[in-house]
mmCIF file of C-alpha atoms and ligand atoms in Angstrom:
data_model
loop_
_atom_site.group_PDB
_atom_site.id
_atom_site.type_symbol
_atom_site.label_atom_id
_atom_site.label_comp_id
_atom_site.label_asym_id
_atom_site.label_seq_id
_atom_site.Cartn_x
_atom_site.Cartn_y
_atom_site.Cartn_z
ATOM 1 C CA MET A 773 -9.973 6.554 10.058
ATOM 2 C CA GLU A 774 -10.846 2.773 9.604
ATOM 3 C CA LYS A 775 -14.538 1.949 9.337
ATOM 4 C CA ILE A 776 -16.670 -1.088 10.380
ATOM 5 C CA ARG A 777 -19.508 -1.812 7.958
ATOM 6 C CA PHE A 778 -22.634 -2.377 10.058
ATOM 7 C CA ILE A 779 -25.934 -3.175 8.213
ATOM 8 C CA LEU A 780 -27.399 0.365 8.719
ATOM 9 C CA PHE A 781 -24.193 2.473 8.698
ATOM 10 C CA ASN A 782 -20.442 2.639 8.906
ATOM 11 C CA LEU A 783 -18.858 3.320 12.275
ATOM 12 C CA ALA A 784 -15.455 5.104 11.982
ATOM 13 C CA TYR A 785 -12.871 4.492 14.669
ATOM 14 C CA THR A 786 -9.254 4.933 15.631
ATOM 15 C CA HIS A 787 -7.642 1.769 17.199
ATOM 16 C CA ARG A 788 -4.175 2.192 18.823
ATOM 17 C CA GLY A 789 -2.030 1.380 21.758
ATOM 18 C CA LYS A 790 -1.457 -1.748 23.926
ATOM 19 C CA GLY A 791 -2.721 -2.638 27.341
ATOM 20 C CA THR A 792 -6.280 -2.698 29.019
ATOM 21 C CA PRO A 793 -8.936 -2.098 26.489
ATOM 22 C CA LEU A 794 -10.336 1.564 26.807
ATOM 23 C CA VAL A 795 -13.064 3.061 24.711
ATOM 24 C CA LEU A 796 -13.077 6.927 24.610
ATOM 25 C CA LEU A 797 -16.491 8.464 23.730
ATOM 26 C CA HIS A 798 -17.002 11.975 22.577
ATOM 27 C CA GLY A 799 -19.568 14.431 23.621
ATOM 28 C CA PHE A 800 -22.061 16.445 21.699
ATOM 29 C CA PRO A 801 -21.766 17.758 19.075
ATOM 30 C CA LEU A 802 -18.149 16.743 18.455
ATOM 31 C CA ASP A 803 -16.244 13.870 17.317
ATOM 32 C CA SER A 804 -13.439 11.405 18.206
ATOM 33 C CA SER A 805 -10.720 14.033 17.441
ATOM 34 C CA ILE A 806 -11.235 15.643 20.741
ATOM 35 C CA TRP A 807 -9.357 12.720 22.375
ATOM 36 C CA ASN A 808 -6.283 12.933 20.103
ATOM 37 C CA GLU A 809 -4.000 14.596 22.689
ATOM 38 C CA VAL A 810 -5.159 12.298 25.555
ATOM 39 C CA ALA A 811 -4.894 9.380 23.297
ATOM 40 C CA SER A 812 -1.109 10.050 22.739
ATOM 41 C CA LEU A 813 -0.666 10.118 26.444
ATOM 42 C CA LEU A 814 -2.583 6.807 27.069
ATOM 43 C CA GLU A 815 -1.452 4.610 24.127
ATOM 44 C CA ASP A 816 1.403 2.995 26.289
ATOM 45 C CA SER A 817 -1.095 1.962 28.887
ATOM 46 C CA PHE A 818 -4.143 0.980 26.974
ATOM 47 C CA GLU A 819 -5.525 -0.553 23.844
ATOM 48 C CA LEU A 820 -7.561 2.581 22.762
ATOM 49 C CA ILE A 821 -10.651 2.426 20.617
ATOM 50 C CA ILE A 822 -12.070 5.743 19.932
ATOM 51 C CA PRO A 823 -15.155 5.856 17.656
ATOM 52 C CA ASP A 824 -17.156 8.576 16.088
ATOM 53 C CA LEU A 825 -20.630 8.098 17.365
ATOM 54 C CA ARG A 826 -23.267 7.257 14.758
ATOM 55 C CA GLY A 827 -23.930 10.294 12.580
ATOM 56 C CA PHE A 828 -20.848 12.167 13.794
ATOM 57 C CA GLY A 829 -17.397 12.712 12.341
ATOM 58 C CA GLU A 830 -16.694 10.018 9.700
ATOM 59 C CA SER A 831 -19.386 7.651 10.717
ATOM 60 C CA SER A 832 -22.329 7.641 8.417
ATOM 61 C CA THR A 833 -25.118 10.001 9.176
ATOM 62 C CA MET A 834 -28.323 8.472 10.346
ATOM 63 C CA GLU A 835 -31.576 10.004 9.313
ATOM 64 C CA TYR A 836 -33.901 8.352 11.811
ATOM 65 C CA PRO A 837 -34.415 8.483 15.648
ATOM 66 C CA THR A 838 -31.611 7.495 17.781
ATOM 67 C CA THR A 839 -31.455 6.599 21.544
ATOM 68 C CA MET A 840 -28.742 6.312 24.015
ATOM 69 C CA ASP A 841 -29.240 2.666 23.811
ATOM 70 C CA ASP A 842 -28.545 2.652 20.113
ATOM 71 C CA TYR A 843 -25.303 4.388 20.705
ATOM 72 C CA ALA A 844 -24.435 1.935 23.457
ATOM 73 C CA SER A 845 -25.265 -1.040 21.273
ATOM 74 C CA ASP A 846 -22.987 0.277 18.465
ATOM 75 C CA ILE A 847 -20.194 0.162 21.145
ATOM 76 C CA ALA A 848 -21.044 -3.451 22.024
ATOM 77 C CA ASP A 849 -21.048 -4.309 18.297
ATOM 78 C CA MET A 850 -17.648 -2.490 17.834
ATOM 79 C CA LEU A 851 -16.117 -4.476 20.778
ATOM 80 C CA ASP A 852 -17.478 -7.619 19.252
ATOM 81 C CA TYR A 853 -15.739 -6.695 15.985
ATOM 82 C CA PHE A 854 -12.526 -6.488 17.868
ATOM 83 C CA ARG A 855 -13.275 -9.628 19.826
ATOM 84 C CA ILE A 856 -12.997 -7.667 23.073
ATOM 85 C CA GLN A 857 -15.263 -8.990 25.753
ATOM 86 C CA LYS A 858 -14.658 -6.417 28.414
ATOM 87 C CA ALA A 859 -13.375 -2.816 28.272
ATOM 88 C CA ALA A 860 -13.125 0.281 30.392
ATOM 89 C CA ILE A 861 -15.452 2.993 29.007
ATOM 90 C CA ALA A 862 -14.819 6.642 29.349
ATOM 91 C CA GLY A 863 -17.344 9.142 28.059
ATOM 92 C CA HIS A 864 -17.113 12.905 27.725
ATOM 93 C CA SER A 865 -20.547 14.595 28.608
ATOM 94 C CA MET A 866 -22.977 13.002 26.129
ATOM 95 C CA GLY A 867 -20.285 10.302 25.773
ATOM 96 C CA GLY A 868 -20.794 9.756 29.509
ATOM 97 C CA TYR A 869 -24.588 9.137 28.965
ATOM 98 C CA VAL A 870 -23.538 6.545 26.229
ATOM 99 C CA ALA A 871 -21.068 4.938 28.665
ATOM 100 C CA LEU A 872 -23.821 4.767 31.430
ATOM 101 C CA ALA A 873 -26.315 3.341 28.895
ATOM 102 C CA PHE A 874 -23.657 0.720 28.083
ATOM 103 C CA ALA A 875 -23.074 -0.122 31.590
ATOM 104 C CA ARG A 876 -26.765 -0.471 32.154
ATOM 105 C CA LEU A 877 -27.158 -2.773 29.138
ATOM 106 C CA TYR A 878 -23.825 -4.704 29.343
ATOM 107 C CA PRO A 879 -22.628 -4.490 32.908
ATOM 108 C CA GLU A 880 -20.538 -7.757 32.479
ATOM 109 C CA ARG A 881 -18.628 -6.113 29.637
ATOM 110 C CA VAL A 882 -17.372 -3.134 31.712
ATOM 111 C CA SER A 883 -14.014 -3.199 33.400
ATOM 112 C CA GLY A 884 -14.283 0.347 34.587
ATOM 113 C CA LEU A 885 -16.121 3.603 33.841
ATOM 114 C CA ALA A 886 -15.094 7.230 33.590
ATOM 115 C CA LEU A 887 -17.402 10.140 33.316
ATOM 116 C CA VAL A 888 -15.734 13.235 32.062
ATOM 117 C CA SER A 889 -17.678 16.530 32.400
ATOM 118 C CA SER A 890 -20.848 14.364 32.466
ATOM 119 C CA GLN A 891 -23.753 13.576 34.829
ATOM 120 C CA VAL A 892 -26.133 10.791 35.774
ATOM 121 C CA LEU A 893 -29.358 12.975 36.039
ATOM 122 C CA ALA A 894 -31.935 12.942 33.240
ATOM 123 C CA ASP A 895 -33.156 16.239 31.760
ATOM 124 C CA PRO A 896 -35.795 18.082 33.860
ATOM 125 C CA PRO A 897 -38.898 19.090 31.814
ATOM 126 C CA ASP A 898 -37.877 22.591 30.643
ATOM 127 C CA PRO A 899 -34.337 21.652 29.347
ATOM 128 C CA LYS A 900 -35.970 18.519 27.707
ATOM 129 C CA GLU A 901 -38.268 20.743 25.852
ATOM 130 C CA GLY A 902 -35.369 23.003 24.987
ATOM 131 C CA ARG A 903 -33.638 19.990 23.334
ATOM 132 C CA TYR A 904 -36.626 19.447 21.004
ATOM 133 C CA LYS A 905 -36.794 23.214 20.218
ATOM 134 C CA SER A 906 -33.021 23.022 19.311
ATOM 135 C CA ALA A 907 -33.643 19.973 17.102
ATOM 136 C CA ALA A 908 -36.559 21.812 15.274
ATOM 137 C CA ASP A 909 -34.279 24.805 15.064
ATOM 138 C CA VAL A 910 -31.511 22.762 13.375
ATOM 139 C CA ALA A 911 -33.950 21.046 11.126
ATOM 140 C CA GLU A 912 -35.246 24.451 9.938
ATOM 141 C CA LYS A 913 -32.251 26.702 9.888
ATOM 142 C CA GLY A 914 -29.158 24.383 10.397
ATOM 143 C CA ILE A 915 -26.609 23.986 13.001
ATOM 144 C CA GLY A 916 -25.541 27.610 13.327
ATOM 145 C CA GLY A 917 -27.666 28.615 16.356
ATOM 146 C CA VAL A 918 -26.473 25.608 18.441
ATOM 147 C CA VAL A 919 -22.813 26.389 17.448
ATOM 148 C CA GLU A 920 -23.106 29.973 18.419
ATOM 149 C CA THR A 921 -24.785 29.162 21.869
ATOM 150 C CA MET A 922 -22.356 26.256 22.750
ATOM 151 C CA THR A 923 -19.075 27.756 21.701
ATOM 152 C CA PRO A 924 -18.483 30.103 24.631
ATOM 153 C CA LYS A 925 -19.829 27.502 27.080
ATOM 154 C CA PHE A 926 -17.219 24.749 26.218
ATOM 155 C CA THR A 927 -14.225 26.805 27.555
ATOM 156 C CA SER A 928 -13.252 30.443 28.341
ATOM 157 C CA ASP A 929 -9.944 29.845 26.335
ATOM 158 C CA PRO A 930 -10.461 31.512 22.916
ATOM 159 C CA ARG A 931 -7.913 29.297 21.153
ATOM 160 C CA LEU A 932 -9.904 26.189 22.328
ATOM 161 C CA GLN A 933 -13.170 27.662 21.501
ATOM 162 C CA ALA A 934 -12.015 27.934 17.983
ATOM 163 C CA VAL A 935 -10.919 24.271 18.136
ATOM 164 C CA ALA A 936 -14.349 23.152 19.419
ATOM 165 C CA ARG A 937 -16.109 25.475 16.887
ATOM 166 C CA GLU A 938 -14.303 23.955 14.081
ATOM 167 C CA ILE A 939 -15.177 20.425 15.216
ATOM 168 C CA MET A 940 -18.906 21.490 15.781
ATOM 169 C CA GLU A 941 -19.152 22.980 12.332
ATOM 170 C CA LYS A 942 -18.097 19.821 10.619
ATOM 171 C CA GLN A 943 -20.959 17.761 12.051
ATOM 172 C CA GLN A 944 -24.168 16.876 9.994
ATOM 173 C CA PRO A 945 -27.469 18.394 11.069
ATOM 174 C CA ALA A 946 -28.964 14.894 11.278
ATOM 175 C CA ALA A 947 -26.399 13.999 13.997
ATOM 176 C CA TYR A 948 -27.340 17.100 15.971
ATOM 177 C CA ILE A 949 -31.026 16.209 15.675
ATOM 178 C CA GLY A 950 -30.521 12.542 16.501
ATOM 179 C CA ALA A 951 -28.328 13.345 19.563
ATOM 180 C CA LEU A 952 -30.541 16.126 20.931
ATOM 181 C CA LYS A 953 -33.543 13.772 20.947
ATOM 182 C CA ALA A 954 -31.434 10.911 22.437
ATOM 183 C CA MET A 955 -30.287 13.260 25.233
ATOM 184 C CA ALA A 956 -33.773 14.516 25.866
ATOM 185 C CA GLU A 957 -35.126 11.133 26.287
ATOM 186 C CA ARG A 958 -32.200 9.582 28.276
ATOM 187 C CA LEU A 959 -32.778 7.761 31.528
ATOM 188 C CA ASP A 960 -31.796 8.964 35.097
ATOM 189 C CA PHE A 961 -28.866 6.657 35.950
ATOM 190 C CA THR A 962 -28.582 7.645 39.624
ATOM 191 C CA SER A 963 -29.952 4.294 40.887
ATOM 192 C CA LEU A 964 -27.601 2.432 38.757
ATOM 193 C CA LEU A 965 -24.544 3.768 40.454
ATOM 194 C CA SER A 966 -24.792 1.472 43.579
ATOM 195 C CA SER A 967 -24.688 -1.589 41.178
ATOM 196 C CA PHE A 968 -21.516 -0.713 39.708
ATOM 197 C CA PHE A 969 -18.802 -3.097 40.878
ATOM 198 C CA PHE A 970 -16.003 -1.717 38.863
ATOM 199 C CA PRO A 971 -13.704 1.304 39.250
ATOM 200 C CA ILE A 972 -15.227 4.651 38.668
ATOM 201 C CA VAL A 973 -13.334 7.721 37.621
ATOM 202 C CA ILE A 974 -14.972 11.114 37.669
ATOM 203 C CA ILE A 975 -13.199 14.082 36.037
ATOM 204 C CA HIS A 976 -14.866 17.497 36.062
ATOM 205 C CA GLY A 977 -13.743 21.185 35.628
ATOM 206 C CA ASP A 978 -15.017 23.462 38.413
ATOM 207 C CA ALA A 979 -15.664 26.195 35.661
ATOM 208 C CA ASP A 980 -17.879 23.919 33.558
ATOM 209 C CA ALA A 981 -20.670 26.144 32.054
ATOM 210 C CA LEU A 982 -22.551 23.295 30.590
ATOM 211 C CA ILE A 983 -22.738 20.674 33.316
ATOM 212 C CA PRO A 984 -22.070 22.284 36.707
ATOM 213 C CA VAL A 985 -19.355 20.659 38.856
ATOM 214 C CA GLU A 986 -22.127 20.007 41.561
ATOM 215 C CA ARG A 987 -23.343 17.087 39.378
ATOM 216 C CA ALA A 988 -19.927 15.458 39.646
ATOM 217 C CA ARG A 989 -19.693 16.055 43.381
ATOM 218 C CA GLU A 990 -23.075 14.292 43.791
ATOM 219 C CA ILE A 991 -21.710 11.323 41.955
ATOM 220 C CA LYS A 992 -18.559 11.302 44.291
ATOM 221 C CA ALA A 993 -20.970 11.520 47.259
ATOM 222 C CA ALA A 994 -22.946 8.573 46.072
ATOM 223 C CA VAL A 995 -19.927 6.446 45.177
ATOM 224 C CA PRO A 996 -17.350 7.273 47.841
ATOM 225 C CA ASN A 997 -14.702 4.980 46.553
ATOM 226 C CA SER A 998 -14.621 6.505 43.061
ATOM 227 C CA TYR A 999 -11.508 8.270 41.800
ATOM 228 C CA TYR A 1000 -12.396 11.948 41.696
ATOM 229 C CA VAL A 1001 -10.474 14.690 40.035
ATOM 230 C CA GLU A 1002 -11.768 18.210 40.146
ATOM 231 C CA LEU A 1003 -9.768 20.463 37.817
ATOM 232 C CA LYS A 1004 -9.502 24.099 38.850
ATOM 233 C CA GLY A 1005 -10.354 26.813 36.263
ATOM 234 C CA VAL A 1006 -11.222 24.099 33.672
ATOM 235 C CA GLY A 1007 -14.326 24.206 31.710
ATOM 236 C CA HIS A 1008 -16.496 21.611 29.821
ATOM 237 C CA VAL A 1009 -13.560 20.211 27.690
ATOM 238 C CA PRO A 1010 -10.807 18.929 30.158
ATOM 239 C CA MET A 1011 -9.302 16.606 27.337
ATOM 240 C CA LEU A 1012 -8.480 19.863 25.664
ATOM 241 C CA GLU A 1013 -7.937 22.200 28.530
ATOM 242 C CA ALA A 1014 -6.067 19.806 30.762
ATOM 243 C CA ALA A 1015 -4.980 16.856 28.678
ATOM 244 C CA LYS A 1016 -2.248 15.654 31.077
ATOM 245 C CA GLU A 1017 -4.365 15.672 34.008
ATOM 246 C CA THR A 1018 -7.172 13.992 32.372
ATOM 247 C CA ALA A 1019 -4.924 11.260 30.900
ATOM 248 C CA GLU A 1020 -3.441 10.691 34.378
ATOM 249 C CA ALA A 1021 -6.803 10.216 35.965
ATOM 250 C CA LEU A 1022 -8.024 7.852 33.154
ATOM 251 C CA LYS A 1023 -4.919 5.627 34.005
ATOM 252 C CA HIS A 1024 -6.881 4.609 37.054
ATOM 253 C CA LEU A 1025 -8.990 2.514 34.642
ATOM 254 C CA SER A 1026 -5.876 0.267 33.824
HETATM 255 C C1 MLT B 1832 -22.265 17.521 25.685
HETATM 256 O O1 MLT B 1832 -21.279 18.300 25.743
HETATM 257 O O2 MLT B 1832 -22.094 16.400 25.334
HETATM 258 C C2 MLT B 1832 -23.569 18.040 25.985
HETATM 259 O O3 MLT B 1832 -23.542 19.480 26.179
HETATM 260 C C3 MLT B 1832 -24.214 17.381 27.022
HETATM 261 C C4 MLT B 1832 -25.632 17.896 27.353
HETATM 262 O O4 MLT B 1832 -26.060 18.836 26.840
HETATM 263 O O5 MLT B 1832 -26.269 17.359 28.366
#
């Protein structure tokens, strides 16, 4: 992957295709490779920019606190680097939280927004505390516990569980810790939805064991003119489980 050298770290990215600029953001604790199949299906319609969020994949590890706004400002810096003023932003799960943070900070730079297996709600107190416990557990014992817990929740397909596990196992403990704390402290973005004057695409599997499909239905109800795709029998990783349908839905951002 290519890298942009920022002052604090290097941001790794893939840049391919021609058309409307579209940023694809991965979820936790994954990296940009989850988008590979979807990217092949989109590169004739979009100029794709697919980063590894700070700490993940081939981007440098960050050893100090990170917020959703930090991830979002990295995306703004990345777009500046490519001299792209406005782009569509699609985020998977935690990547969706980053996309929402980006849209809050830089609404004028968003041509469209896609939330893939994501949500607009903040963490309630118990799950928030759980994130801090997981972060402490990773700091003390490593990433194994989180990998074990999350693997079966991504998808019921054993082959794709192995794919997700392999990606999760490659990530650094510092990336887990930074992202867990950033997720715990993220804002509730519900009230932001009514201020979005660009196309919104929502893609969610009805068998998602990590973020229930009700969260996506609530967004659809709040933004009736959004483009909504509910994938039957699909879990938390539609880009792996239903790449074609995911790519087709994302084309609504062109
Ligand atoms: C993700 O897949 O990015 C995370 O599971 C999202 C979350 O835990 O809220």
